[in-house]
Amino acid sequence: MSLWMTRLSQPPGKRHTMVEKVTVTVDALQALLDQLKGRGYRVIGPTVRDQTIVYDEIDSLAELPRGWTDEQEGGHYRLVRREDDALFGFAVGPHSWKKFLHAPIVELWKVVRNGEDVSIVAESPPDQRFAFIGVRACELHAIAIQDRVLLGGQYPDSHYRARREGAFFVAINCGEAGGTCFCQSMNTGPAVESGYDISLTEIVTESGRSFVTEAGSEAGLQVLAALPRRPAMDEEIAQAKAVISRTAAAMGRQMRSDDLRELLERNLDHPRWDDVAKRCLTCGNCTMVCPTCFCTSVEDSSDLAGETASRSRRWDSCFTMDFSYIHGGSVRASARSRYRQWMTHKLAFWVDQFGTSGCVGCGRCITWCPVGIDITEEVRAIRDSGSTEG
Amino acid sequence: MHAPDAMLPRIARIRRRRRESAQVWTLDIEADGTEASGFAPGQFNMLTVFGVGEVPISLSGDPARGTQLVHTIRAVGPVSEALVQLKPGKELGLRGPFGVGWPMAEAAGRDVLLVAGGLGLAPLRPALYRLLAGRHRFGRVRLLYGARGPEDMLFRRELASWQRRADIDIEITVDHAPSGWTGHVGVVPTLIEHAAFDPGNSIALVCGPEIMMRFAIDALRRAGMADAAIYLSTERNMKCAIGQCGHCQFGPTFVCRDGPVFRYDRLRTFLGLKEI
Amino acid sequence: MKIRSLEQIVAEHRFFTGLGDEHCKLVCGCARNMLFEPGEYLFREGALADRFFLLRHGRVALELTAPGRKAMTFRTLREGEIVGVSWLIPPYRWTYDARALEQVRAVAMDAECLRQKCDADHHFGYEMMKRFVPLLVEWLHATQLQILDVYGTPA
């Protein structure tokens, strides 16, 4: 306790260097949700719906997918009962937090006419702040990547910024590697390292399920200070570490990632693109479930009388024909070119554009591809063909 | 306070509208309540017809006259067709200017060869105004312009007046012409072959349909121009103009943010690739 | 103004750059100077292609005429260029009109004379081919670009 007091007396905003861990019970986790709600946050967490684990508004721990896990493979996702009652014993589902931060549909502005006077009125983003419960390491990395895309340039996106700035992140160290997970290969997990306010590691103690917990920000510290807790015991800390190593060792997929930029750039005409084109349905599922895919399009509309007009923005996908349409036709008409665009952007050209890979190894694109196209397998096929060009 | 939202248009109004050819119009517009922010030759604006949509259109006017924004538009889709229908006084939405323009600083002290095809003359015209305004700072200035036919040529009166000037060489060619036409007939690269210039001390600015640019670049390289001395302006689908919607990607670049003008050697790998 | 000999003119023409003296003499043996007034035809479609022209001055329009339509110019040529390739292959007939757009000074090369010399001296023939083939390829490329109608509205 005294340690906490010491730290709370530090000036706000100062980053604490010492890692202090406390242990909280499942009940304390409910208190966390209540705390966040009480502070005005809209609390979003994982919950079961339509036989999948999705992210939605939650009020109580009872809504978490307790005792469930997800069986994931290429083109395959099934919820199955766990043998225990773990609260976070699953990997990631079809949703990602971009649904909330980089919303699928955003109203941008409308034109208001007052006689001869015409003006443009910006649509404001919602002013409620989000608190996200159960954010994975790969997802924190995905958010950091979208931060670079949408906030890092000359023109920060005001809607993303409004949703992002006040958000509160309760991260969870993964206790279960999904069948399509490969964060270990992308250096984005399974341990959460930064970008969270509070992190949790689920462990089993004598008193049942508990969480080894750390604050990662001043806001996190304050929230944590209001929860029932005790200093974490050494063995609990060791158990938490073991959880992470076990997960790291159980990755469903692997992909060498240190040379992807060069590998793909010199193989832009590789026959493998034709091969994948035979399987790819260009449905765009991979782009919808990807936590970093950021592409959008805009739509203008007006009322029938032409008195008002407005513009909205919605997620778009590089797999559509319209995406690359220029006067006369689409630049990327073939499935081959559209898959190549998606993958080379994600793994190679993203580095040129934003100084980071666009892939966090969450495996969603593999799981939710209706024909089970596996990005790790496609990279391997190109690599193993022993490209002589480079 | 945060910077103004780049996705929000300003209100602008049509001041003047004139027809260049069957499908092409030039619109002068003025934006409400915004001081002249100026633009660089080769940059573009996003123009909105309210309730219809938004399109990227390059600036084709004089950069020294910043309050008057000139755009030359080919009416080929729902938005551009609606744009050219707007009568003087009508309002439209304006965002911009965006993008990286022509390398005017690098052109100083060198001969400048402007190679334009079709509507590609429009984004090059601000560069021409700039070259003529600071004429002493550049070597020989030469414009090679190709159009489909005599009736498709842009800015005809202005071209004619420039042709009378001694400080700029203008050669115009058309792809085919009725027999009354006494100018050149043939594609633009044929003009490059006859343009006497010092490839070691020249810079080439190329704009036109992508195929025409590929042929023109081949001709420039055959004439001895270095890849790093050739610049081209590219076209891709654009929605946001600020590198955030993903549509305009061309290999590792965003045409809206890193272009539309690129140095040829930086795009060379991708220019010849199909469907990139 | 110094009057230049035919040999000088031929040797200095862009088309014959690098041609040896011997071969230059062979070429000149088939050459003669010609002058065309504006509007005058260098040759007409369908006529015997018994020559080609090195343009020394002035521009020439290559034209095609269809019934009911005005003549269309598909290419103009100027100083330094060659007019006419139909003399290379049987049946040696012009496939378009060539009309002087301004006063044109040209060297006309006798095709029959040249073909005989090419047949007799294959080295000479090869020198000629090395000059004509790139020209044909360049025309082919230009024609491709023209056919693509890149400035037009895609369907």
Short mmCIF file of N, CA, C and O in Angstrom, two decimals, chain A residues 108-109 111 113 116-123 149-151 155-159 161 165 261 265 268-269 294-298 300-302 309-311 313 316 322-327 330-334 336-337 340-341 345 349 352-354, chain B residues 2-11 13 32 47-54 74 76-77 90-91 93-95 97-98 210 235-254 257-258 269-270 273-276:
data_model
loop_
_atom_site.label_atom_id
_atom_site.label_comp_id
_atom_site.label_asym_id
_atom_site.label_seq_id
_atom_site.Cartn_x
_atom_site.Cartn_y
_atom_site.Cartn_z
N LEU A 108 -19.39 13.28 -41.85
CA LEU A 108 -18.32 14.28 -41.83
C LEU A 108 -18.85 15.71 -41.73
O LEU A 108 -18.41 16.49 -40.93
N TRP A 109 -19.80 16.03 -42.62
CA TRP A 109 -20.32 17.41 -42.59
C TRP A 109 -21.63 17.48 -43.34
O TRP A 109 -21.99 16.55 -44.08
N VAL A 111 -24.17 20.57 -45.47
CA VAL A 111 -24.27 21.93 -45.98
C VAL A 111 -25.59 22.52 -45.48
O VAL A 111 -26.63 21.88 -45.59
N ARG A 113 -28.15 25.67 -45.79
CA ARG A 113 -28.54 26.79 -46.64
C ARG A 113 -29.46 27.71 -45.87
O ARG A 113 -30.41 27.25 -45.23
N GLU A 116 -29.58 32.83 -49.48
CA GLU A 116 -28.43 32.82 -50.37
C GLU A 116 -27.18 32.33 -49.65
O GLU A 116 -26.18 32.01 -50.27
N ASP A 117 -27.27 32.31 -48.33
CA ASP A 117 -26.11 31.99 -47.53
C ASP A 117 -25.94 30.48 -47.40
O ASP A 117 -26.88 29.76 -47.06
N VAL A 118 -24.75 30.02 -47.72
CA VAL A 118 -24.48 28.60 -47.66
C VAL A 118 -23.29 28.38 -46.74
O VAL A 118 -22.29 29.09 -46.85
N SER A 119 -23.42 27.44 -45.82
CA SER A 119 -22.24 27.16 -44.99
C SER A 119 -22.11 25.67 -44.73
O SER A 119 -23.06 24.91 -44.87
N ILE A 120 -20.92 25.30 -44.38
CA ILE A 120 -20.62 23.90 -44.13
C ILE A 120 -20.47 23.69 -42.63
O ILE A 120 -19.74 24.42 -41.96
N VAL A 121 -21.21 22.73 -42.13
CA VAL A 121 -21.18 22.47 -40.69
C VAL A 121 -20.55 21.10 -40.46
O VAL A 121 -21.00 20.10 -41.00
N ALA A 122 -19.50 21.11 -39.66
CA ALA A 122 -18.82 19.85 -39.36
C ALA A 122 -19.67 19.03 -38.40
O ALA A 122 -20.29 19.57 -37.49
N GLU A 123 -19.74 17.74 -38.64
CA GLU A 123 -20.41 16.85 -37.70
C GLU A 123 -19.42 16.53 -36.59
O GLU A 123 -18.28 16.16 -36.86
N VAL A 149 -1.06 6.28 -38.88
CA VAL A 149 -1.73 6.53 -40.16
C VAL A 149 -2.64 7.76 -40.06
O VAL A 149 -2.62 8.64 -40.92
N LEU A 150 -3.43 7.79 -39.00
CA LEU A 150 -4.51 8.77 -38.95
C LEU A 150 -4.16 10.04 -38.16
O LEU A 150 -4.81 11.07 -38.31
N LEU A 151 -3.12 9.94 -37.34
CA LEU A 151 -2.74 11.12 -36.55
C LEU A 151 -1.32 11.59 -36.83
O LEU A 151 -0.93 12.69 -36.44
N TYR A 155 -2.12 16.11 -41.59
CA TYR A 155 -3.54 16.37 -41.38
C TYR A 155 -4.17 15.30 -40.49
O TYR A 155 -4.74 14.34 -41.01
N PRO A 156 -4.07 15.45 -39.16
CA PRO A 156 -4.66 14.43 -38.28
C PRO A 156 -6.16 14.32 -38.50
O PRO A 156 -6.83 15.34 -38.75
N ASP A 157 -6.66 13.11 -38.40
CA ASP A 157 -8.10 12.89 -38.59
C ASP A 157 -8.84 13.26 -37.31
O ASP A 157 -8.62 12.66 -36.26
N SER A 158 -9.72 14.24 -37.41
CA SER A 158 -10.34 14.78 -36.20
C SER A 158 -11.27 13.77 -35.53
O SER A 158 -11.38 13.74 -34.31
N HIS A 159 -11.94 12.95 -36.33
CA HIS A 159 -12.87 11.99 -35.74
C HIS A 159 -12.12 10.89 -35.00
O HIS A 159 -12.49 10.50 -33.89
N ARG A 161 -9.14 11.16 -33.78
CA ARG A 161 -8.48 11.76 -32.62
C ARG A 161 -9.45 11.92 -31.45
O ARG A 161 -9.13 11.59 -30.31
N GLU A 165 -8.32 9.94 -28.21
CA GLU A 165 -7.59 10.67 -27.18
C GLU A 165 -8.00 10.33 -25.75
O GLU A 165 -7.16 10.13 -24.89
N ARG A 261 9.79 -6.57 -46.58
CA ARG A 261 9.78 -5.41 -47.47
C ARG A 261 10.51 -5.74 -48.78
O ARG A 261 9.98 -5.52 -49.86
N GLU A 265 8.88 -6.75 -52.55
CA GLU A 265 9.13 -5.78 -53.62
C GLU A 265 9.79 -6.43 -54.83
O GLU A 265 9.52 -6.06 -55.96
N LEU A 268 7.01 -8.80 -57.15
CA LEU A 268 5.70 -8.25 -57.50
C LEU A 268 5.09 -8.96 -58.71
O LEU A 268 3.90 -8.81 -58.99
N ASP A 269 5.90 -9.70 -59.42
CA ASP A 269 5.37 -10.45 -60.57
C ASP A 269 5.46 -11.95 -60.36
O ASP A 269 5.47 -12.72 -61.31
N PHE A 294 -7.14 0.64 -42.88
CA PHE A 294 -7.73 1.94 -42.55
C PHE A 294 -8.48 2.56 -43.71
O PHE A 294 -9.04 3.65 -43.60
N CYS A 295 -8.50 1.90 -44.87
CA CYS A 295 -9.03 2.55 -46.07
C CYS A 295 -10.50 2.92 -45.92
O CYS A 295 -11.29 2.18 -45.35
N THR A 296 -10.82 4.05 -46.47
CA THR A 296 -12.19 4.55 -46.42
C THR A 296 -12.59 5.13 -47.77
O THR A 296 -11.75 5.40 -48.62
N SER A 297 -13.89 5.30 -47.93
CA SER A 297 -14.40 6.02 -49.07
C SER A 297 -15.40 7.05 -48.55
O SER A 297 -15.79 6.98 -47.38
N VAL A 298 -15.77 7.97 -49.40
CA VAL A 298 -16.78 8.94 -48.96
C VAL A 298 -18.01 8.83 -49.85
O VAL A 298 -17.94 8.39 -50.99
N ASP A 300 -21.55 11.12 -50.87
CA ASP A 300 -22.31 12.36 -50.74
C ASP A 300 -23.78 12.04 -50.95
O ASP A 300 -24.13 11.19 -51.76
N SER A 301 -24.61 12.75 -50.21
CA SER A 301 -26.04 12.56 -50.45
C SER A 301 -26.75 13.88 -50.29
O SER A 301 -26.22 14.83 -49.72
N SER A 302 -27.95 13.93 -50.81
CA SER A 302 -28.74 15.15 -50.66
C SER A 302 -30.20 14.76 -50.54
O SER A 302 -30.57 13.65 -50.91
N ALA A 309 -27.24 18.86 -48.26
CA ALA A 309 -26.32 17.85 -48.78
C ALA A 309 -25.34 17.50 -47.68
O ALA A 309 -25.07 18.32 -46.80
N SER A 310 -24.86 16.27 -47.70
CA SER A 310 -23.94 15.87 -46.65
C SER A 310 -22.94 14.86 -47.18
O SER A 310 -23.12 14.32 -48.27
N ARG A 311 -21.90 14.67 -46.41
CA ARG A 311 -20.89 13.67 -46.78
C ARG A 311 -20.62 12.76 -45.60
O ARG A 311 -20.46 13.22 -44.48
N ARG A 313 -18.34 9.11 -44.41
CA ARG A 313 -17.16 8.32 -44.73
C ARG A 313 -17.41 6.92 -44.20
O ARG A 313 -17.96 6.76 -43.11
N ASP A 316 -13.71 1.19 -46.52
CA ASP A 316 -13.69 0.66 -47.89
C ASP A 316 -12.67 -0.47 -47.91
O ASP A 316 -11.94 -0.68 -46.94
N ASP A 322 -14.30 -0.79 -57.43
CA ASP A 322 -14.41 0.66 -57.38
C ASP A 322 -13.20 1.34 -56.76
O ASP A 322 -12.92 2.49 -57.04
N PHE A 323 -12.55 0.59 -55.89
CA PHE A 323 -11.49 1.19 -55.07
C PHE A 323 -10.45 1.94 -55.91
O PHE A 323 -10.00 3.01 -55.54
N SER A 324 -10.07 1.34 -57.03
CA SER A 324 -8.99 1.94 -57.83
C SER A 324 -9.51 2.54 -59.13
O SER A 324 -8.76 2.78 -60.06
N TYR A 325 -10.83 2.79 -59.17
CA TYR A 325 -11.43 3.28 -60.42
C TYR A 325 -10.90 4.65 -60.79
O TYR A 325 -10.91 5.58 -59.99
N ILE A 326 -10.36 4.76 -61.99
CA ILE A 326 -10.14 6.09 -62.53
C ILE A 326 -10.90 6.13 -63.85
O ILE A 326 -11.24 5.10 -64.40
N HIS A 327 -11.14 7.32 -64.31
CA HIS A 327 -11.89 7.51 -65.53
C HIS A 327 -11.53 6.46 -66.58
O HIS A 327 -10.39 6.39 -67.02
N SER A 330 -10.97 0.32 -63.78
CA SER A 330 -10.25 0.11 -62.53
C SER A 330 -8.78 -0.16 -62.81
O SER A 330 -8.45 -0.91 -63.73
N VAL A 331 -7.91 0.45 -62.03
CA VAL A 331 -6.48 0.19 -62.17
C VAL A 331 -6.19 -1.28 -61.84
O VAL A 331 -5.44 -1.93 -62.53
N ARG A 332 -6.84 -1.77 -60.79
CA ARG A 332 -6.63 -3.16 -60.38
C ARG A 332 -7.89 -3.96 -60.64
O ARG A 332 -8.74 -4.09 -59.77
N ALA A 333 -8.00 -4.45 -61.86
CA ALA A 333 -9.21 -5.17 -62.26
C ALA A 333 -9.16 -6.64 -61.84
O ALA A 333 -10.18 -7.25 -61.56
N SER A 334 -7.98 -7.23 -61.80
CA SER A 334 -7.89 -8.66 -61.53
C SER A 334 -7.79 -8.95 -60.04
O SER A 334 -7.32 -8.12 -59.26
N ARG A 336 -5.82 -11.07 -58.81
CA ARG A 336 -4.38 -11.15 -58.57
C ARG A 336 -3.84 -9.81 -58.09
O ARG A 336 -3.12 -9.73 -57.10
N SER A 337 -4.18 -8.77 -58.81
CA SER A 337 -3.61 -7.46 -58.48
C SER A 337 -4.19 -6.92 -57.18
O SER A 337 -3.52 -6.20 -56.45
N ARG A 340 -2.55 -8.83 -54.32
CA ARG A 340 -1.17 -8.36 -54.23
C ARG A 340 -1.12 -6.97 -53.57
O ARG A 340 -0.26 -6.70 -52.73
N GLN A 341 -2.05 -6.11 -53.95
CA GLN A 341 -2.11 -4.78 -53.36
C GLN A 341 -2.28 -4.87 -51.85
O GLN A 341 -1.55 -4.24 -51.08
N HIS A 345 0.91 -4.08 -49.54
CA HIS A 345 0.73 -2.87 -48.74
C HIS A 345 0.94 -3.19 -47.27
O HIS A 345 1.73 -2.57 -46.58
N PHE A 349 4.88 -2.14 -48.25
CA PHE A 349 4.88 -0.71 -48.55
C PHE A 349 4.42 0.15 -47.37
O PHE A 349 4.69 1.35 -47.31
N ASP A 352 7.34 1.83 -45.97
CA ASP A 352 7.72 3.09 -46.64
C ASP A 352 6.81 4.23 -46.18
O ASP A 352 7.25 5.35 -46.01
N GLN A 353 5.54 3.91 -46.03
CA GLN A 353 4.55 4.97 -45.77
C GLN A 353 4.52 5.42 -44.32
O GLN A 353 4.35 6.60 -44.04
N PHE A 354 4.66 4.45 -43.41
CA PHE A 354 4.44 4.79 -42.00
C PHE A 354 5.54 4.30 -41.06
O PHE A 354 5.39 4.37 -39.85
N HIS B 2 -6.79 22.54 -32.30
CA HIS B 2 -6.28 21.70 -33.37
C HIS B 2 -6.34 22.41 -34.72
O HIS B 2 -7.13 23.32 -34.92
N ALA B 3 -5.52 21.95 -35.65
CA ALA B 3 -5.53 22.48 -37.01
C ALA B 3 -6.90 22.24 -37.63
O ALA B 3 -7.59 21.30 -37.25
N PRO B 4 -7.30 23.10 -38.57
CA PRO B 4 -8.61 22.88 -39.19
C PRO B 4 -8.67 21.51 -39.89
O PRO B 4 -7.66 21.01 -40.37
N ASP B 5 -9.85 20.95 -39.89
CA ASP B 5 -10.05 19.62 -40.45
C ASP B 5 -9.89 19.66 -41.97
O ASP B 5 -10.64 20.34 -42.66
N ALA B 6 -8.92 18.92 -42.47
CA ALA B 6 -8.64 18.93 -43.91
C ALA B 6 -9.74 18.27 -44.72
O ALA B 6 -9.77 18.38 -45.95
N MET B 7 -10.64 17.56 -44.06
CA MET B 7 -11.74 16.91 -44.78
C MET B 7 -12.92 17.87 -44.97
O MET B 7 -13.88 17.54 -45.66
N LEU B 8 -12.87 19.03 -44.34
CA LEU B 8 -13.98 19.99 -44.46
C LEU B 8 -13.74 20.93 -45.64
O LEU B 8 -12.74 21.65 -45.67
N PRO B 9 -14.65 20.95 -46.59
CA PRO B 9 -14.48 21.89 -47.71
C PRO B 9 -14.77 23.32 -47.27
O PRO B 9 -15.45 23.55 -46.27
N ARG B 10 -14.24 24.28 -48.03
CA ARG B 10 -14.67 25.66 -47.92
C ARG B 10 -15.71 25.89 -49.01
O ARG B 10 -15.74 25.17 -49.99
N ILE B 11 -16.49 26.91 -48.81
CA ILE B 11 -17.45 27.26 -49.86
C ILE B 11 -16.73 28.12 -50.91
O ILE B 11 -16.04 29.07 -50.57
N ARG B 13 -17.19 29.79 -55.12
CA ARG B 13 -18.19 30.10 -56.13
C ARG B 13 -17.57 30.17 -57.52
O ARG B 13 -16.42 30.58 -57.66
N ASP B 32 -14.91 31.68 -50.57
CA ASP B 32 -15.42 32.63 -49.57
C ASP B 32 -14.44 32.79 -48.43
O ASP B 32 -13.91 31.81 -47.92
N LEU B 47 -12.66 19.25 -55.54
CA LEU B 47 -13.85 20.06 -55.79
C LEU B 47 -15.11 19.23 -55.58
O LEU B 47 -15.20 18.09 -56.04
N THR B 48 -16.05 19.82 -54.88
CA THR B 48 -17.29 19.12 -54.55
C THR B 48 -18.49 19.80 -55.20
O THR B 48 -18.63 21.03 -55.10
N VAL B 49 -19.31 19.00 -55.84
CA VAL B 49 -20.64 19.47 -56.19
C VAL B 49 -21.54 18.91 -55.11
O VAL B 49 -21.63 17.69 -54.96
N PHE B 50 -22.15 19.77 -54.34
CA PHE B 50 -22.89 19.30 -53.17
C PHE B 50 -23.99 18.32 -53.55
O PHE B 50 -24.77 18.57 -54.47
N GLY B 51 -24.00 17.22 -52.84
CA GLY B 51 -24.99 16.19 -53.09
C GLY B 51 -24.60 15.24 -54.20
O GLY B 51 -25.26 14.23 -54.41
N VAL B 52 -23.54 15.55 -54.92
CA VAL B 52 -23.12 14.68 -56.03
C VAL B 52 -21.82 13.97 -55.69
O VAL B 52 -21.72 12.75 -55.76
N GLY B 53 -20.81 14.74 -55.32
CA GLY B 53 -19.55 14.10 -54.98
C GLY B 53 -18.37 15.02 -55.16
O GLY B 53 -18.53 16.21 -55.47
N GLU B 54 -17.20 14.44 -55.01
CA GLU B 54 -15.96 15.22 -54.98
C GLU B 54 -14.93 14.58 -55.92
O GLU B 54 -14.84 13.36 -55.99
N ARG B 74 -12.27 17.83 -67.52
CA ARG B 74 -12.92 17.06 -68.57
C ARG B 74 -14.16 16.40 -67.98
O ARG B 74 -14.07 15.70 -66.97
N VAL B 76 -16.32 13.74 -67.62
CA VAL B 76 -16.36 12.32 -67.99
C VAL B 76 -17.06 11.45 -66.97
O VAL B 76 -17.24 10.26 -67.20
N GLY B 77 -17.41 12.00 -65.83
CA GLY B 77 -18.11 11.20 -64.82
C GLY B 77 -19.19 12.06 -64.20
O GLY B 77 -19.31 13.24 -64.54
N LYS B 90 -22.75 30.04 -58.81
CA LYS B 90 -23.12 28.83 -58.06
C LYS B 90 -21.99 28.44 -57.12
O LYS B 90 -20.82 28.62 -57.41
N GLU B 91 -22.40 27.86 -55.99
CA GLU B 91 -21.37 27.48 -55.01
C GLU B 91 -20.93 26.03 -55.21
O GLU B 91 -21.66 25.20 -55.76
N GLY B 93 -17.86 23.09 -53.27
CA GLY B 93 -16.96 22.86 -52.13
C GLY B 93 -15.53 22.78 -52.62
O GLY B 93 -15.25 22.28 -53.71
N LEU B 94 -14.61 23.30 -51.79
CA LEU B 94 -13.21 23.34 -52.19
C LEU B 94 -12.34 22.90 -51.02
O LEU B 94 -12.47 23.40 -49.91
N ARG B 95 -11.48 21.91 -51.28
CA ARG B 95 -10.43 21.55 -50.32
C ARG B 95 -9.11 21.61 -51.06
O ARG B 95 -9.00 21.25 -52.21
N PRO B 97 -4.97 23.64 -51.46
CA PRO B 97 -4.34 22.73 -52.42
C PRO B 97 -3.59 21.59 -51.73
O PRO B 97 -3.15 21.72 -50.60
N PHE B 98 -3.47 20.48 -52.46
CA PHE B 98 -2.80 19.29 -51.93
C PHE B 98 -1.69 18.85 -52.88
O PHE B 98 -1.70 19.16 -54.07
N GLU B 210 -1.10 7.94 -69.02
CA GLU B 210 0.06 7.16 -68.57
C GLU B 210 0.81 6.51 -69.73
O GLU B 210 2.05 6.49 -69.73
N GLU B 235 -1.90 9.91 -62.04
CA GLU B 235 -3.31 10.00 -61.69
C GLU B 235 -3.77 8.68 -61.07
O GLU B 235 -3.49 7.61 -61.60
N ARG B 236 -4.45 8.76 -59.95
CA ARG B 236 -5.06 7.60 -59.33
C ARG B 236 -6.37 8.03 -58.67
O ARG B 236 -6.60 9.22 -58.49
N ASN B 237 -7.18 7.04 -58.31
CA ASN B 237 -8.41 7.34 -57.60
C ASN B 237 -8.07 8.04 -56.28
O ASN B 237 -7.14 7.63 -55.60
N MET B 238 -8.79 9.10 -55.97
CA MET B 238 -8.53 9.82 -54.71
C MET B 238 -9.83 10.13 -54.01
O MET B 238 -10.80 10.55 -54.64
N LYS B 239 -9.83 9.93 -52.71
CA LYS B 239 -11.01 10.29 -51.91
C LYS B 239 -10.68 11.34 -50.86
O LYS B 239 -11.47 12.21 -50.58
N CYS B 240 -9.52 11.21 -50.22
CA CYS B 240 -9.25 12.11 -49.09
C CYS B 240 -8.23 13.19 -49.43
O CYS B 240 -8.26 14.25 -48.86
N ALA B 241 -7.29 12.88 -50.30
CA ALA B 241 -6.23 13.81 -50.72
C ALA B 241 -5.17 14.04 -49.64
O ALA B 241 -4.29 14.87 -49.81
N ILE B 242 -5.27 13.32 -48.51
CA ILE B 242 -4.30 13.55 -47.43
C ILE B 242 -3.64 12.25 -46.97
O ILE B 242 -3.15 12.16 -45.84
N GLY B 243 -3.62 11.24 -47.82
CA GLY B 243 -2.90 10.00 -47.49
C GLY B 243 -3.57 9.14 -46.45
O GLY B 243 -2.90 8.36 -45.77
N GLN B 244 -4.88 9.24 -46.31
CA GLN B 244 -5.54 8.46 -45.26
C GLN B 244 -6.64 7.53 -45.75
O GLN B 244 -7.12 6.70 -44.99
N CYS B 245 -7.03 7.64 -47.02
CA CYS B 245 -8.13 6.79 -47.48
C CYS B 245 -7.61 5.57 -48.23
O CYS B 245 -8.33 4.60 -48.43
N GLY B 246 -6.35 5.60 -48.65
CA GLY B 246 -5.72 4.43 -49.27
C GLY B 246 -5.93 4.29 -50.76
O GLY B 246 -5.24 3.50 -51.40
N HIS B 247 -6.87 5.04 -51.34
CA HIS B 247 -7.24 4.78 -52.74
C HIS B 247 -6.15 5.05 -53.77
O HIS B 247 -6.10 4.40 -54.79
N CYS B 248 -5.31 6.04 -53.52
CA CYS B 248 -4.42 6.49 -54.59
C CYS B 248 -3.06 5.82 -54.55
O CYS B 248 -2.12 6.30 -55.18
N GLN B 249 -2.96 4.69 -53.85
CA GLN B 249 -1.65 4.07 -53.72
C GLN B 249 -1.09 3.64 -55.07
O GLN B 249 -1.81 3.11 -55.92
N PHE B 250 0.20 3.88 -55.22
CA PHE B 250 0.92 3.53 -56.44
C PHE B 250 2.22 2.93 -55.91
O PHE B 250 3.14 3.67 -55.58
N GLY B 251 2.25 1.60 -55.76
CA GLY B 251 3.38 0.99 -55.08
C GLY B 251 3.47 1.54 -53.67
O GLY B 251 2.46 1.64 -52.98
N PRO B 252 4.65 1.96 -53.26
CA PRO B 252 4.80 2.44 -51.88
C PRO B 252 4.32 3.88 -51.67
O PRO B 252 4.40 4.37 -50.57
N THR B 253 3.84 4.52 -52.72
CA THR B 253 3.52 5.94 -52.56
C THR B 253 2.02 6.16 -52.48
O THR B 253 1.21 5.34 -52.91
N PHE B 254 1.67 7.30 -51.90
CA PHE B 254 0.32 7.83 -52.03
C PHE B 254 0.43 8.96 -53.05
O PHE B 254 1.17 9.93 -52.83
N ARG B 257 -0.31 12.44 -51.59
CA ARG B 257 0.56 13.00 -50.55
C ARG B 257 2.00 13.09 -51.04
O ARG B 257 2.69 14.07 -50.82
N ASP B 258 2.48 12.04 -51.70
CA ASP B 258 3.87 11.99 -52.17
C ASP B 258 3.99 12.53 -53.59
O ASP B 258 5.09 12.81 -54.06
N THR B 269 10.29 1.50 -61.04
CA THR B 269 10.00 0.09 -60.79
C THR B 269 8.53 -0.22 -60.97
O THR B 269 8.16 -1.32 -61.36
N PHE B 270 7.69 0.74 -60.62
CA PHE B 270 6.27 0.45 -60.56
C PHE B 270 5.51 0.89 -61.81
O PHE B 270 4.45 0.37 -62.11
N LEU B 273 4.70 -1.88 -64.19
CA LEU B 273 4.00 -3.05 -63.67
C LEU B 273 2.51 -2.94 -63.93
O LEU B 273 1.90 -1.91 -63.68
N LYS B 274 1.95 -4.04 -64.40
CA LYS B 274 0.52 -4.04 -64.68
C LYS B 274 -0.28 -4.01 -63.38
O LYS B 274 0.03 -4.71 -62.44
N GLU B 275 -1.31 -3.21 -63.38
CA GLU B 275 -2.31 -3.18 -62.30
C GLU B 275 -1.71 -2.91 -60.93
O GLU B 275 -2.22 -3.38 -59.93
N ILE B 276 -0.62 -2.16 -60.88
CA ILE B 276 -0.02 -1.92 -59.57
C ILE B 276 -0.85 -0.87 -58.83
O ILE B 276 -1.41 0.00 -59.44
#
